[in-house]
Tab-separated table of C-alpha atoms in Angstrom:
chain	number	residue	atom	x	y	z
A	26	UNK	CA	-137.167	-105.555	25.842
A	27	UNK	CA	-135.236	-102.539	24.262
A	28	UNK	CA	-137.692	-100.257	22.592
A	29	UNK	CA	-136.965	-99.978	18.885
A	30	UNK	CA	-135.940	-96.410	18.006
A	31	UNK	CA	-138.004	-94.780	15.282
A	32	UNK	CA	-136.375	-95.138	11.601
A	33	UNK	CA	-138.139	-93.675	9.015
A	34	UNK	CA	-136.207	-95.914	7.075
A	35	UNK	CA	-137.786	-99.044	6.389
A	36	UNK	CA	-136.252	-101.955	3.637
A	37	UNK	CA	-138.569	-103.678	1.649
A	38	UNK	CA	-137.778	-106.956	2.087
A	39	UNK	CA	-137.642	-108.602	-1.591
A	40	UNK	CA	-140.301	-111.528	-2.131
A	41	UNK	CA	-138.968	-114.765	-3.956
A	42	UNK	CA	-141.256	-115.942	-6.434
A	43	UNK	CA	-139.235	-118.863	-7.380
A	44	UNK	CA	-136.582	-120.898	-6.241
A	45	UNK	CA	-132.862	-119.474	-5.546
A	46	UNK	CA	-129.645	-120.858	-7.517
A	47	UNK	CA	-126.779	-118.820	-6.114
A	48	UNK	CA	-123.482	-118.809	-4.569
A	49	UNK	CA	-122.754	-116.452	-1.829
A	50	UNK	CA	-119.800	-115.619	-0.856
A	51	UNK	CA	-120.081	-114.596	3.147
A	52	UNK	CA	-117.194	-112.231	4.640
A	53	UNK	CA	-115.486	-113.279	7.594
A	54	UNK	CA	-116.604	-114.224	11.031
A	55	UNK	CA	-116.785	-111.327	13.541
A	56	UNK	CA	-116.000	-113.742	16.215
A	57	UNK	CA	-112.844	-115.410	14.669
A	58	UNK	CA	-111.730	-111.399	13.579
A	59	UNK	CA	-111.830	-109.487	17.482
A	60	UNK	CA	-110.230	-112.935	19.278
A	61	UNK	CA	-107.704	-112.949	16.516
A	62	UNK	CA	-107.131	-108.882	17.344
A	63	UNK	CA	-106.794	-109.770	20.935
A	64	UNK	CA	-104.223	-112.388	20.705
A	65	UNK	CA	-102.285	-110.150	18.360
A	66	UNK	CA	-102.670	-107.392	20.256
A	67	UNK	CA	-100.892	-109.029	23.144
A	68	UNK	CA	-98.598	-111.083	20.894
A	69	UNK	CA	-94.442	-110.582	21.420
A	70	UNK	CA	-94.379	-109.617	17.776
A	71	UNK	CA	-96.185	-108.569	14.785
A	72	UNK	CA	-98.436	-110.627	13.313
A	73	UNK	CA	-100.992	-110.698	10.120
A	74	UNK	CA	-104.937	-111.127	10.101
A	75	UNK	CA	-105.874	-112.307	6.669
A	76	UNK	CA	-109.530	-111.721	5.451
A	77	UNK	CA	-110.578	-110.034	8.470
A	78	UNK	CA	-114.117	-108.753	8.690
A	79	UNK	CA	-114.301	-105.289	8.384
A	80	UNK	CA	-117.943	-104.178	10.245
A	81	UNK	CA	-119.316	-102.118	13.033
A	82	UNK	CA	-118.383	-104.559	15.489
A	83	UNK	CA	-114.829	-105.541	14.520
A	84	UNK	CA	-113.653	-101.606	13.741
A	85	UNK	CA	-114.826	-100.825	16.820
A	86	UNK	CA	-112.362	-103.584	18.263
A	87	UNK	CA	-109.486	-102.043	16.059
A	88	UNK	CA	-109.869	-98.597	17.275
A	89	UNK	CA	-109.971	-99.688	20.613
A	90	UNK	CA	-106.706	-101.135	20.429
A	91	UNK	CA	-105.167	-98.041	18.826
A	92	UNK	CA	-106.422	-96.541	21.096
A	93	UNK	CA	-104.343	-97.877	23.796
A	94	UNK	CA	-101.125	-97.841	21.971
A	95	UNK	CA	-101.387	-101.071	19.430
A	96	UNK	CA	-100.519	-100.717	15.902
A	97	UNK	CA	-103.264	-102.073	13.360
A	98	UNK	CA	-102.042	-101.046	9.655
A	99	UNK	CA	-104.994	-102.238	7.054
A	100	UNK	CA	-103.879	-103.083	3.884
A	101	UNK	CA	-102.724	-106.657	1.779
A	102	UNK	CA	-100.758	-109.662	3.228
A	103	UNK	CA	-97.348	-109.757	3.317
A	104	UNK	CA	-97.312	-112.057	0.097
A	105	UNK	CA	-99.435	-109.055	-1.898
A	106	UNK	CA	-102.442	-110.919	-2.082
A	107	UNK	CA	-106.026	-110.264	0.005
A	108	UNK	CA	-107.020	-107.825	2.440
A	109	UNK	CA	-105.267	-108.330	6.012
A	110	UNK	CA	-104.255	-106.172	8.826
A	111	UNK	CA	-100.685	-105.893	9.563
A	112	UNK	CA	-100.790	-105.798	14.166
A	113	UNK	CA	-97.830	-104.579	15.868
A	114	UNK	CA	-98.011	-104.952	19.541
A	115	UNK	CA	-96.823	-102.161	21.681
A	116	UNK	CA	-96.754	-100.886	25.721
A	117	UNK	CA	-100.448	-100.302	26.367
A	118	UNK	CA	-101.172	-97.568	28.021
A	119	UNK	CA	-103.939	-94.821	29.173
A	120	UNK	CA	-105.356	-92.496	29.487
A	121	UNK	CA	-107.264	-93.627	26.633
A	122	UNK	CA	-111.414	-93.893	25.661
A	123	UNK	CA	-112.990	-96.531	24.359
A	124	UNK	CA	-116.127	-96.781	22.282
A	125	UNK	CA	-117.411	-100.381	21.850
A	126	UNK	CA	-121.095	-99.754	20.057
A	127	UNK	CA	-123.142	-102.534	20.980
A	128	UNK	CA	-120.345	-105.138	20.726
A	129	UNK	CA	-120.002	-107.731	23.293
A	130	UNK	CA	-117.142	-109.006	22.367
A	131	UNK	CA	-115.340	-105.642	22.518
A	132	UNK	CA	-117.319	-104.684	25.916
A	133	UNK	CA	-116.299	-107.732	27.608
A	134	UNK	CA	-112.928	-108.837	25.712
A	135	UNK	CA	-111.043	-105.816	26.401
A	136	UNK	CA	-110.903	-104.597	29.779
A	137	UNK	CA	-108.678	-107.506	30.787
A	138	UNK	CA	-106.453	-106.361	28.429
A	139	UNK	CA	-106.809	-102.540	29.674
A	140	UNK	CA	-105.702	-103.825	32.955
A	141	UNK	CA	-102.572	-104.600	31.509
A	142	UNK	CA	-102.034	-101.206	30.844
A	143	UNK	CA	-100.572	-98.570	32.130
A	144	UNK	CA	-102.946	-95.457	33.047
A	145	UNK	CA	-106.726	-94.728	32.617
A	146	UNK	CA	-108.961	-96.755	30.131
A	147	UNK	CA	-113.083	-95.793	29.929
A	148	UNK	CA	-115.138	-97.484	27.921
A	149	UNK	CA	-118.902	-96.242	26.832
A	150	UNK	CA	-121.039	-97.512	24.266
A	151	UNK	CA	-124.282	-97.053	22.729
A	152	UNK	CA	-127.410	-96.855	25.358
A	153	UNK	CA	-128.654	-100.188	24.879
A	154	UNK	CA	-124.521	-101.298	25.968
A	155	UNK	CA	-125.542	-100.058	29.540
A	156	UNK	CA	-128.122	-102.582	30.288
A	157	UNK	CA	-125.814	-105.814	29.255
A	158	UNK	CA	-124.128	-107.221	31.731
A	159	UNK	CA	-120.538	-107.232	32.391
A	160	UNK	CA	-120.688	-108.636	36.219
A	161	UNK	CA	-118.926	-111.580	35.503
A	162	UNK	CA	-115.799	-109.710	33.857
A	163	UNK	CA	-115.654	-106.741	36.446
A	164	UNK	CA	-116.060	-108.930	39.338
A	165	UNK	CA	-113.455	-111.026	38.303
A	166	UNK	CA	-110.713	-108.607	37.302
A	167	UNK	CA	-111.586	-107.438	40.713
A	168	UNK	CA	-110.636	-110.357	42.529
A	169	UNK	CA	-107.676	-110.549	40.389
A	170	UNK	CA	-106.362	-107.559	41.782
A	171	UNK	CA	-107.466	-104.840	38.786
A	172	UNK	CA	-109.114	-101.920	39.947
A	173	UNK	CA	-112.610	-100.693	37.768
A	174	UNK	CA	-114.733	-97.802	38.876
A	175	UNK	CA	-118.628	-98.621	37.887
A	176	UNK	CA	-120.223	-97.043	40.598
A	177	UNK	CA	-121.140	-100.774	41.475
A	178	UNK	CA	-123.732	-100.851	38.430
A	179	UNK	CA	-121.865	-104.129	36.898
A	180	UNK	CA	-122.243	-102.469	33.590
A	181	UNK	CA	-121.063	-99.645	30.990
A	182	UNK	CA	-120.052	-96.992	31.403
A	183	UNK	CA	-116.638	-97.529	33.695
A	184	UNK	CA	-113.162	-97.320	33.861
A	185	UNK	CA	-110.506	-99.553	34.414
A	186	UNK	CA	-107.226	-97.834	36.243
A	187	UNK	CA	-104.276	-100.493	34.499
A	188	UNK	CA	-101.046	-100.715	36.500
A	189	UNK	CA	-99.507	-102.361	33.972
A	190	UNK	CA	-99.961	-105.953	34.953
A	191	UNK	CA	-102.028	-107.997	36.844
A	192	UNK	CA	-101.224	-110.842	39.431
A	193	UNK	CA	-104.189	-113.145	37.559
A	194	UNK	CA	-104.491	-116.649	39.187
A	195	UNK	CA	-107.704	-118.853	40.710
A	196	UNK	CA	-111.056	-116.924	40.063
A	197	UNK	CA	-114.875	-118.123	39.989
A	198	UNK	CA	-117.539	-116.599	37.801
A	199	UNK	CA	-121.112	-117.075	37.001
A	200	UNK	CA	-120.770	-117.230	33.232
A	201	UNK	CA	-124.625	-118.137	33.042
A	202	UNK	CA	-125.412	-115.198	30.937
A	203	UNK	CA	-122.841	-114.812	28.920
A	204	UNK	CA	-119.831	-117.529	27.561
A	205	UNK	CA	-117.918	-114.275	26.492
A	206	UNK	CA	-116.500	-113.972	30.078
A	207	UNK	CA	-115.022	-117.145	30.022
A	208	UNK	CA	-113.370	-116.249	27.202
A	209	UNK	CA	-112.427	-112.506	27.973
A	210	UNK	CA	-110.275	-113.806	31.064
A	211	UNK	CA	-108.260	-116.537	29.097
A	212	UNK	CA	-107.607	-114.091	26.173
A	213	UNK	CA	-105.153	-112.168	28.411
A	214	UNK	CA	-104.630	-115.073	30.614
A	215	UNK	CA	-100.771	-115.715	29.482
A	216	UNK	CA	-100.129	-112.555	30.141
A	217	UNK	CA	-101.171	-112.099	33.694
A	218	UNK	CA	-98.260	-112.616	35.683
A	219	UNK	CA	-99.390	-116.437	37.206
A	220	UNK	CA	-102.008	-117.125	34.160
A	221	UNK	CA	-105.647	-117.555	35.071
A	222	UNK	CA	-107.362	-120.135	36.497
A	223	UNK	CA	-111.342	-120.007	35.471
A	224	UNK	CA	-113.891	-121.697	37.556
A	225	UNK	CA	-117.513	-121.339	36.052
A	226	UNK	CA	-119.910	-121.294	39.080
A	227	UNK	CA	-123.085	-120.891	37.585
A	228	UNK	CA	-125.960	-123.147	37.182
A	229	UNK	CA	-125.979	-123.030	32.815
A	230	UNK	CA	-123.350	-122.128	30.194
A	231	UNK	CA	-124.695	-121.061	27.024
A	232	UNK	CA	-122.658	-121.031	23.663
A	233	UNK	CA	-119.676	-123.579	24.446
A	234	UNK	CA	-118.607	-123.476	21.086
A	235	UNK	CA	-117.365	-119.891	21.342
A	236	UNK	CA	-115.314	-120.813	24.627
A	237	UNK	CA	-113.803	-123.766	22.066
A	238	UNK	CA	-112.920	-121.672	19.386
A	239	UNK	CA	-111.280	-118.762	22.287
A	240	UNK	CA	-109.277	-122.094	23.478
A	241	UNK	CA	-108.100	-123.031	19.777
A	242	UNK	CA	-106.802	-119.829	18.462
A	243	UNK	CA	-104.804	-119.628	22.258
A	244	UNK	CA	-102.860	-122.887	21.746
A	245	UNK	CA	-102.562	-121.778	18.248
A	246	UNK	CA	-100.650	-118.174	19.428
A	247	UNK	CA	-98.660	-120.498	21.910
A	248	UNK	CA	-100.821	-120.482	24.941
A	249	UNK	CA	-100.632	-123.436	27.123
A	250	UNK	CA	-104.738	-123.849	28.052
A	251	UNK	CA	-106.161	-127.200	30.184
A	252	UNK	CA	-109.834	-127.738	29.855
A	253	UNK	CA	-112.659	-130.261	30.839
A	254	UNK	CA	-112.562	-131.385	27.283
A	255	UNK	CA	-108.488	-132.310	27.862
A	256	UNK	CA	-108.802	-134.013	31.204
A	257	UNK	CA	-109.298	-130.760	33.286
A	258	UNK	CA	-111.711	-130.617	36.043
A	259	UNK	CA	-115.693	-129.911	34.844
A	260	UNK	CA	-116.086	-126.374	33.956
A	261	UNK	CA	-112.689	-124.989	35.027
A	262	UNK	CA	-110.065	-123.628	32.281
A	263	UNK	CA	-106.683	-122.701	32.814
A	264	UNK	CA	-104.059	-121.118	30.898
A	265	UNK	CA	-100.508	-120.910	31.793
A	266	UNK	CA	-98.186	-117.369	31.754
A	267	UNK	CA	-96.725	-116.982	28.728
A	268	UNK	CA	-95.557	-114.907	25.803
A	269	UNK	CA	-97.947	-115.283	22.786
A	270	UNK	CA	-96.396	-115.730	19.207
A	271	UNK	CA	-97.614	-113.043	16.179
A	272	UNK	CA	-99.902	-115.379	13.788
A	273	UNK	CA	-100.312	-115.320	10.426
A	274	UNK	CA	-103.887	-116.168	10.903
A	275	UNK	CA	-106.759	-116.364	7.607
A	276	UNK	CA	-110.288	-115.411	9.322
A	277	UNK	CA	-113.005	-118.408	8.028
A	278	UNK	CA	-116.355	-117.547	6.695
A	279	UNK	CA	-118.883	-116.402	8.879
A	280	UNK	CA	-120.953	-119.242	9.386
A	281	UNK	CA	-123.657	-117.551	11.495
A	282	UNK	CA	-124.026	-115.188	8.745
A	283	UNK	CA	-124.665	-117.741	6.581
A	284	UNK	CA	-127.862	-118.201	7.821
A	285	UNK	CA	-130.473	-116.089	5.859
A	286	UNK	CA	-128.467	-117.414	2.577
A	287	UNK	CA	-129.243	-121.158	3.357
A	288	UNK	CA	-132.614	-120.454	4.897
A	289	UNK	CA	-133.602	-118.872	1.611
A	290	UNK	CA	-132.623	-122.061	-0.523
A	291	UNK	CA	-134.420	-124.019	2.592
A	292	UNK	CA	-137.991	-121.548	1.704
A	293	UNK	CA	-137.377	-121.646	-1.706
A	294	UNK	CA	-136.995	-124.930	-2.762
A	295	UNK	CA	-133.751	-123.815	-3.803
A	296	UNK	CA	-129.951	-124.177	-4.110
A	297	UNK	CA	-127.359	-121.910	-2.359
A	298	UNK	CA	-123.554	-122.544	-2.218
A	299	UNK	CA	-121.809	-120.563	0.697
A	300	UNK	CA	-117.486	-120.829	-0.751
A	301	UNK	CA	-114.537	-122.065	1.648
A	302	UNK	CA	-116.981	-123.928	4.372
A	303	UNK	CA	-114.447	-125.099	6.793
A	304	UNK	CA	-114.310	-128.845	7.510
A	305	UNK	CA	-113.550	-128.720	10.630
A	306	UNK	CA	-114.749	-125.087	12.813
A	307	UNK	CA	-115.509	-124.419	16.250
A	308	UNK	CA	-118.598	-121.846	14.970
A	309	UNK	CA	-121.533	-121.934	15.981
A	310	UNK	CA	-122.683	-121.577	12.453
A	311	UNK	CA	-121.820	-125.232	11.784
A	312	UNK	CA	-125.047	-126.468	13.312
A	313	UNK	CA	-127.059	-125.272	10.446
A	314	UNK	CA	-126.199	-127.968	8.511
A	315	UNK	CA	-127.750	-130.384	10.517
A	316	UNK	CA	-130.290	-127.699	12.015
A	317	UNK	CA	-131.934	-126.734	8.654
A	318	UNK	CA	-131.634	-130.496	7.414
A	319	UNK	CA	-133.518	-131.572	10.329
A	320	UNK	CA	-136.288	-128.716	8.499
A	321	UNK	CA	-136.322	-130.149	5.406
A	322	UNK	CA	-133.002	-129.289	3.433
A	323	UNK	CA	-130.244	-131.337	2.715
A	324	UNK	CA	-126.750	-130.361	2.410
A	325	UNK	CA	-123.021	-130.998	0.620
A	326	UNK	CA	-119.899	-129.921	2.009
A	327	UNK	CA	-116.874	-130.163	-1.049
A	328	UNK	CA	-113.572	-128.799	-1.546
A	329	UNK	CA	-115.745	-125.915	-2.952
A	330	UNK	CA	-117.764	-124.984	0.006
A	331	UNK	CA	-121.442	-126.497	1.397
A	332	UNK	CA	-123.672	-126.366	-1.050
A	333	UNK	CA	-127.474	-126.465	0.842
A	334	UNK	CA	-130.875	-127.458	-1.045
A	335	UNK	CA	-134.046	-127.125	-0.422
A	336	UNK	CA	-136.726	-129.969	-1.154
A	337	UNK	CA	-139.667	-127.600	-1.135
A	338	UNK	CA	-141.014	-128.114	2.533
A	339	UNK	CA	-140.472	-127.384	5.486
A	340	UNK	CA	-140.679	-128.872	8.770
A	341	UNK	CA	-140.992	-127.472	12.601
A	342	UNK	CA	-138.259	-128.693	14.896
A	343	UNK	CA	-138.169	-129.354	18.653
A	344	UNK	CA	-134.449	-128.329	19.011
A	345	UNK	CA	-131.874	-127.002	22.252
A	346	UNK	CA	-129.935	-124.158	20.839
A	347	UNK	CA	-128.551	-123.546	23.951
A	348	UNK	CA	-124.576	-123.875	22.429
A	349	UNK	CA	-125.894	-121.523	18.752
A	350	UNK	CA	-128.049	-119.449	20.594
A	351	UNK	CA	-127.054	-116.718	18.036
A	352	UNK	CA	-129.043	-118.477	14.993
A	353	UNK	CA	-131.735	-118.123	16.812
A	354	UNK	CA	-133.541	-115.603	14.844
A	355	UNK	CA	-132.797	-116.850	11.404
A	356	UNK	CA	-134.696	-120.302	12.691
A	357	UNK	CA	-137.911	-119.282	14.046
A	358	UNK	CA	-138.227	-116.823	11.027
A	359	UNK	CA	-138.043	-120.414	9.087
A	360	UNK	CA	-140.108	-121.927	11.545
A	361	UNK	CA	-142.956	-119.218	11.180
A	362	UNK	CA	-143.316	-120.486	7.931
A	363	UNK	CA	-143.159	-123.934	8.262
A	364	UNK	CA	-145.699	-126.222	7.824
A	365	UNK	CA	-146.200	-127.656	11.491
A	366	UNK	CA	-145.149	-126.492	14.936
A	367	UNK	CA	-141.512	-125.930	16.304
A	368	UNK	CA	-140.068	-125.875	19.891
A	369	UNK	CA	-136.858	-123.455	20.489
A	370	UNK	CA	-135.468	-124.446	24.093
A	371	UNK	CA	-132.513	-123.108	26.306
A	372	UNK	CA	-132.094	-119.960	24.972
A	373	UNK	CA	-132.967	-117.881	28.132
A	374	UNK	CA	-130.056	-115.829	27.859
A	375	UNK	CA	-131.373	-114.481	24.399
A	376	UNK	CA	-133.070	-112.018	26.561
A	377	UNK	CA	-129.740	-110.531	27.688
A	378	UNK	CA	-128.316	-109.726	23.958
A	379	UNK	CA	-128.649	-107.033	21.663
A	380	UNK	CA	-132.109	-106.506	22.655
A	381	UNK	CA	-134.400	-109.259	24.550
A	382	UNK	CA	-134.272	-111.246	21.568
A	383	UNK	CA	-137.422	-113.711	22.346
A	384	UNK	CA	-139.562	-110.935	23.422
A	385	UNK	CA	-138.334	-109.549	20.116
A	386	UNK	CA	-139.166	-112.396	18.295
A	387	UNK	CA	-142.317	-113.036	19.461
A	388	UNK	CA	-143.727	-109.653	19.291
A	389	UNK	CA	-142.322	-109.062	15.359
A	390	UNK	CA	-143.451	-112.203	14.023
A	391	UNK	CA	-146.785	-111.909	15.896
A	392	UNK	CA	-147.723	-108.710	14.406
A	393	UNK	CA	-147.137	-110.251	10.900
A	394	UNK	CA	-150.061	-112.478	11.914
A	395	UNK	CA	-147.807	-115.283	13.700
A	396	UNK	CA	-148.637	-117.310	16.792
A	397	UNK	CA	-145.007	-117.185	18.905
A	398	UNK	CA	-145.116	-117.525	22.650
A	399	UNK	CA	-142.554	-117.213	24.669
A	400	UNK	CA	-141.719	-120.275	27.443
A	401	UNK	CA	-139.111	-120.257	30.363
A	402	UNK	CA	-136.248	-120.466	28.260
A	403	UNK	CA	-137.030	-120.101	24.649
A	404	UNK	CA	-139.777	-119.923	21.871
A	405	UNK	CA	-143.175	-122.032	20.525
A	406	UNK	CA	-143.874	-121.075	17.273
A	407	UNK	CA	-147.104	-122.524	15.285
A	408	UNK	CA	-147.239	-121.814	12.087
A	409	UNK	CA	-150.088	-119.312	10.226
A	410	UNK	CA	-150.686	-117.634	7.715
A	411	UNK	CA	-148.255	-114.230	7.916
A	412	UNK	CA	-149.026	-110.812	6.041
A	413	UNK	CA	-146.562	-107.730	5.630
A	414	UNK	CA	-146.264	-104.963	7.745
A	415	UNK	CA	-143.231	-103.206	9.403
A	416	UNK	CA	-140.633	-105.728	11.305
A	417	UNK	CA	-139.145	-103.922	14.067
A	418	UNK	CA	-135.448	-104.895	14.518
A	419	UNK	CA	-134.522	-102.523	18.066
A	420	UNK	CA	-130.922	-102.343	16.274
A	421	UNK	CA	-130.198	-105.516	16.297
A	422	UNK	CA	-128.539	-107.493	13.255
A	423	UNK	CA	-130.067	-110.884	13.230
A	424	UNK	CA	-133.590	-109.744	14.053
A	425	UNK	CA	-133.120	-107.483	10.407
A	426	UNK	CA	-131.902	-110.802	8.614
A	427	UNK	CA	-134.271	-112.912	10.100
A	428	UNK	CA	-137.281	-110.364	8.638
A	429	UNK	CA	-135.409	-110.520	5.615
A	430	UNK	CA	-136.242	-114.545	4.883
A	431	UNK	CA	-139.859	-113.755	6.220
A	432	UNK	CA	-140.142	-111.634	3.147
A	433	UNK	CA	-139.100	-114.330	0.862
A	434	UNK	CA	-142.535	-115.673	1.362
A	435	UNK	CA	-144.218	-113.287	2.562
A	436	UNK	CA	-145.106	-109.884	0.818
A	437	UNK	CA	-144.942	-106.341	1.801
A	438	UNK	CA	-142.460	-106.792	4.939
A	439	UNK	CA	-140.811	-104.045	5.973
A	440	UNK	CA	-137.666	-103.856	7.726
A	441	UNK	CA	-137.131	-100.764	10.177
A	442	UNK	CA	-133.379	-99.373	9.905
A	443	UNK	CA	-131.587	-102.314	7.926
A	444	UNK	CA	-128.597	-100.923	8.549
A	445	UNK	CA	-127.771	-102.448	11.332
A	446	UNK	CA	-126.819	-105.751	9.784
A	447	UNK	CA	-123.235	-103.667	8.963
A	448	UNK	CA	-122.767	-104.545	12.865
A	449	UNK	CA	-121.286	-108.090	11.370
A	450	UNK	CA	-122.485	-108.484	7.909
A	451	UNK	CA	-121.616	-104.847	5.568
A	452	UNK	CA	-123.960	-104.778	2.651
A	453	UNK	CA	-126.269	-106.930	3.536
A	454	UNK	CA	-129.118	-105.697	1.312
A	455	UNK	CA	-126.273	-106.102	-1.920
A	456	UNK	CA	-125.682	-109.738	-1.010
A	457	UNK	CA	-129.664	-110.155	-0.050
A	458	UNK	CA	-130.556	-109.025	-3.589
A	459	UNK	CA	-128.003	-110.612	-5.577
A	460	UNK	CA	-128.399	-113.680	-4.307
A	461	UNK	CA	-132.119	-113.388	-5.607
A	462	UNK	CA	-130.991	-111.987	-8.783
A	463	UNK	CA	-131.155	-115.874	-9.734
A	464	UNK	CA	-134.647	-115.740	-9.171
A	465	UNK	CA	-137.069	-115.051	-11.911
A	466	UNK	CA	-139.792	-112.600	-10.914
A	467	UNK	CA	-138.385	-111.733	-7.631
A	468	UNK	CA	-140.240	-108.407	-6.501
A	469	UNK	CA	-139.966	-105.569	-3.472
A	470	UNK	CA	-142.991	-104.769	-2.121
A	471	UNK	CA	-143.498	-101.027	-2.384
A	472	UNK	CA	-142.087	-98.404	-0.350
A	473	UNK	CA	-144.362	-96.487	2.233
C-alpha cells in the first residue's frame, strides 16, 4: 500500500444527528466524460459534450488532447443552454507531454491514440502513477506495430514515438488487472488501419460494465464493434476500421458518485433524491440500488430521478463486486456500521488502484476501532463500535468519501487532505454539507 503523504489538513467530517431529506444533484460521470473526449477526439468532425464533468481527472484528459493538436473550446451548447465543450478534431501530432495525475483512464486511454500521431508523445504523472500498471496497453500497442520506450518497466513514465497510424489487427491481453485496457484498444480501434481485434487472455476480468459502456458510446459515434454479448466469441471484441461521427453527446450523472449521498439516507434513516437517474446505464453506479437495498434501504426510480430511503437499519451483505469494484469503499464504510457482519469478494484488483484500496480499507477503518480483515480477494468486515480519529485517504477519492459517511455516525473523524475528492467529484465538502443542511443538529467535530 501507498503511504499516505502528510496533510496537515484534515476535514472534520460532519456528524448527522438526525435523519437526511435532500436532493443532490451529482455532476457528471468521469467515465462517460474522458470516453466521450476520446471518441471526439478521433471523430471526422466536430462534435459537442454536454454536461461534461469538469475535475482533476477529466481536465487532465482535455489538456492532453490539446496537447497533441485537438481543439477543446469550453463554453455552452450550440443551442445556448448548459455547459458543454465544443471538440474539433485535428492531425495529432508530437512532440508533445502529457500529464495524466493519477488518472487511469487518461494513463491507459491515450497512448493508443498517441500512436496515431505523428512525432514524440511522453506521458508522466504523479508518483503513485508509476506503480499502476500499464502492461496490458504497452504490450499490446507493441504487437500492433507502435513503438513505446519504458525501459521495459510496463509503467509511467514512457514515450510513445506515433508514425501517424498504426496497422492494429488480432492482439491478446491479460486484462486481469485492469478492464481499462480492453477499452483503451477499442477506443482507437476504427481508426487503426485494419481495426482491432481484442482477445482477453487472462484468468478474471474485473469491471465489465465499463467495457459495456466503452462498446455503447462506439456504436453510438459509428463504430462497428462485435462482442460475446452479440454472438462474438467469449471474451474477444472487435471493432471494424472506420471513420467516427462528431456526437452531440449529454454526459449522465455520476452514479458512482452517488454513493456517499445514498449511503447517508441508508445511515440515517433518511431520504435522498439523486436528479436525472438514467433508466437504462451501463455504470457501475447502478448496482447501488439493489446493493444498498440488499442493506436495508429501499429505493424509487421516477421521471425525477431515484429517490433512496432509509428504514433505520442496516444490514451486512455477502456480495461479489467484482463488475463495481469502484463502490467499494463507500460499502464497507456502510458495512462498518452495520449491525451484523458483511463479506466483500472479488475485488483483488482493488489493490492495484489509486492506492491498495483493501489494505487501505482495512487499516483506516481498523484504527477507528473496526474489525476489517483482508481475504484473497476482498474484505470481512464485523461490525464494532467505531470512535474518531484521523482517516487516512493516501490521495485517493473514494477512500475520503467513504470516511465521510463514517462520520455521519461516528464523531470526531477526521479526514486527511479532502481535497482529493476534486479528482471526480469538485466540491465535495459543499455538496457533503448541504445535503446535511436538512438535518437538524448536524455538528463538525472540532478541528485539531
Amino acid at each position: 500500500m501507498t503511504e499516505s503523504p502528510v496533510h496537515t489538513d484534515l476535514w472534520p467530517a460532519p456528524v448527522a444527528n438526525g435523519a437526511v431529506d435532500a436532493t443532490v444533484t451529482v455532476p457528471g460521470s468521469k467515465s462517460v466524460t474522458n470516453r466521450a473526449l476520446v471518441l471526439a477526439a478521433l471523430a471526422a468532425e466536430p462534435g459537442w459534450v454536454r454536461r461534461p464533468l469538469r475535475s482533476r481527472d477529466t481536465v487532465l484528459m482535455a489538456d492532453a488532447l490539446r496537447a497533441m493538436g485537438v481543439g477543446i473550446e469550453e463554453g455552452v451548447g450550440p443551442d445556448g443552454t448548459g455547459e458543454a465543450w465544443r471538440v474539433i478534431p485535428a492531425r495529432l501530432h508530437g512532440p508533445a507531454e502529457v500529464l495524466v495525475g493519477n488518472a487511469g483512464t487518461v494513463m491507459r486511454f491515450l497512448p493508443p491514440v498517441a500512436a496515431l500521431a505523428d512525432g514524440p508523445i511522453r506521458f508522466d504523472g504523479d508518483p503513485r502513477s508509476y506503480e499502476r500498471p500499464l502492461h496490458g496497453v504497452i504490450d499490446a500497442l507493441r504487437a500492433l506495430g507502435a513503438r513505446i520506450d519504458d525501459n521495459d518497466r510496463g509503467a509511467l513514465p514512457l514515450t510513445v514515438h506515433g508514425a501517424g497510424a498504426l496497422d492494429g489487427g488480432p492482439v491478446e491481453i491479460d486484462a486481469s488487472s485492469s478492464s481499462q485496457f480492453v477499452s483503451a484498444l477499442l477506443l482507437s480501434g476504427p481508426r487503426f488501419n485494419q481495426g482491432v481485434e481484442v482477445r482477453h487472455v487472462g484468468a478474471t476480468l474485473p469491471s465489465l460494465p465499463h467495457i459495456r459502456m466503452t462498446v455503447d458510446m462506439l456504436r453510438a459515434a459509428g463504430a462497428q464493434v462485435d462482442t460475446p454479448e452479440s454472438g462474438g466469441e467469449p471474451d474477444v471484441w472487435r471493432v471494424s476500421p472506420s471513420a467516427l461521427l462528431g456526437r452531440d453527446l449529454v454526459v449522465e450523472p455520476d452514479l458512482s458518485n452517488a454513493a456517499p449521498f445514498l449511503a447517508a439516507a441508508l445511515i440515517t434513516g433518511g431520504r435522498v433524491t439523486i436528479p436525472d437517474w438514467p433508466e437504462r446505464t451501463t455504470q457501475p453506479g447502478d448496482s447501488l440500488r439493489e446493493i444498498f437495498t440488499a442493506m436495508g434501504g429501499r429505493c424509487e426510480l421516477t421521471d425525477t430521478g431515484l429517490t433512496f430511503t432509509g428504514t433505520g437499519r442496516i444490514t451486512g451483505i455477502d456480495a461479489d463486486l467484482h463488475d463495481v469494484g469502484e463502490l467499494t469503499p463507500v460499502i464497507a464504510a456502510v458495512a462498518a456500521l452495520a449491525d451484523s457482519e458483511s463479506v466483500l469478494r472479488g475485488i483483488a484488483h482493488l489493490r492495484l488502484h489509486e492506492t491498495d484500496r483493501l489494505a487501505a480499507l482495512a487499516k483506516e477503518i481498523n484504527e477507528l476501532g473496526g474489525d476489517v480483515t483482508e481475504t484473497e480477494d476482498g474484505l470481512r468486515i464485523r461490525p464494532r463500535p467505531l470512535h474518531g480519529g484521523v482517516f487516512h485517504t493516501y490521495e485517493d477519492h473514494r477512500l475520503a468519501t467513504a470516511a465521510a459517511v463514517i462520520g455521519l455516525a461516528v464523531e470526531g473523524v477526521q479526514v486527511e487532505n479532502v481535497a482529493t475528492t476534486a479528482k471526480t467529484l469538485p466540491d465535495f465538502p459543499a455538496l457533503w454539507t448541504g445535503m446535511l443542511g436538512s438535518v437538524a443538529g448536524a455538528t463538525t467535530a472540532p478541528r485539531s
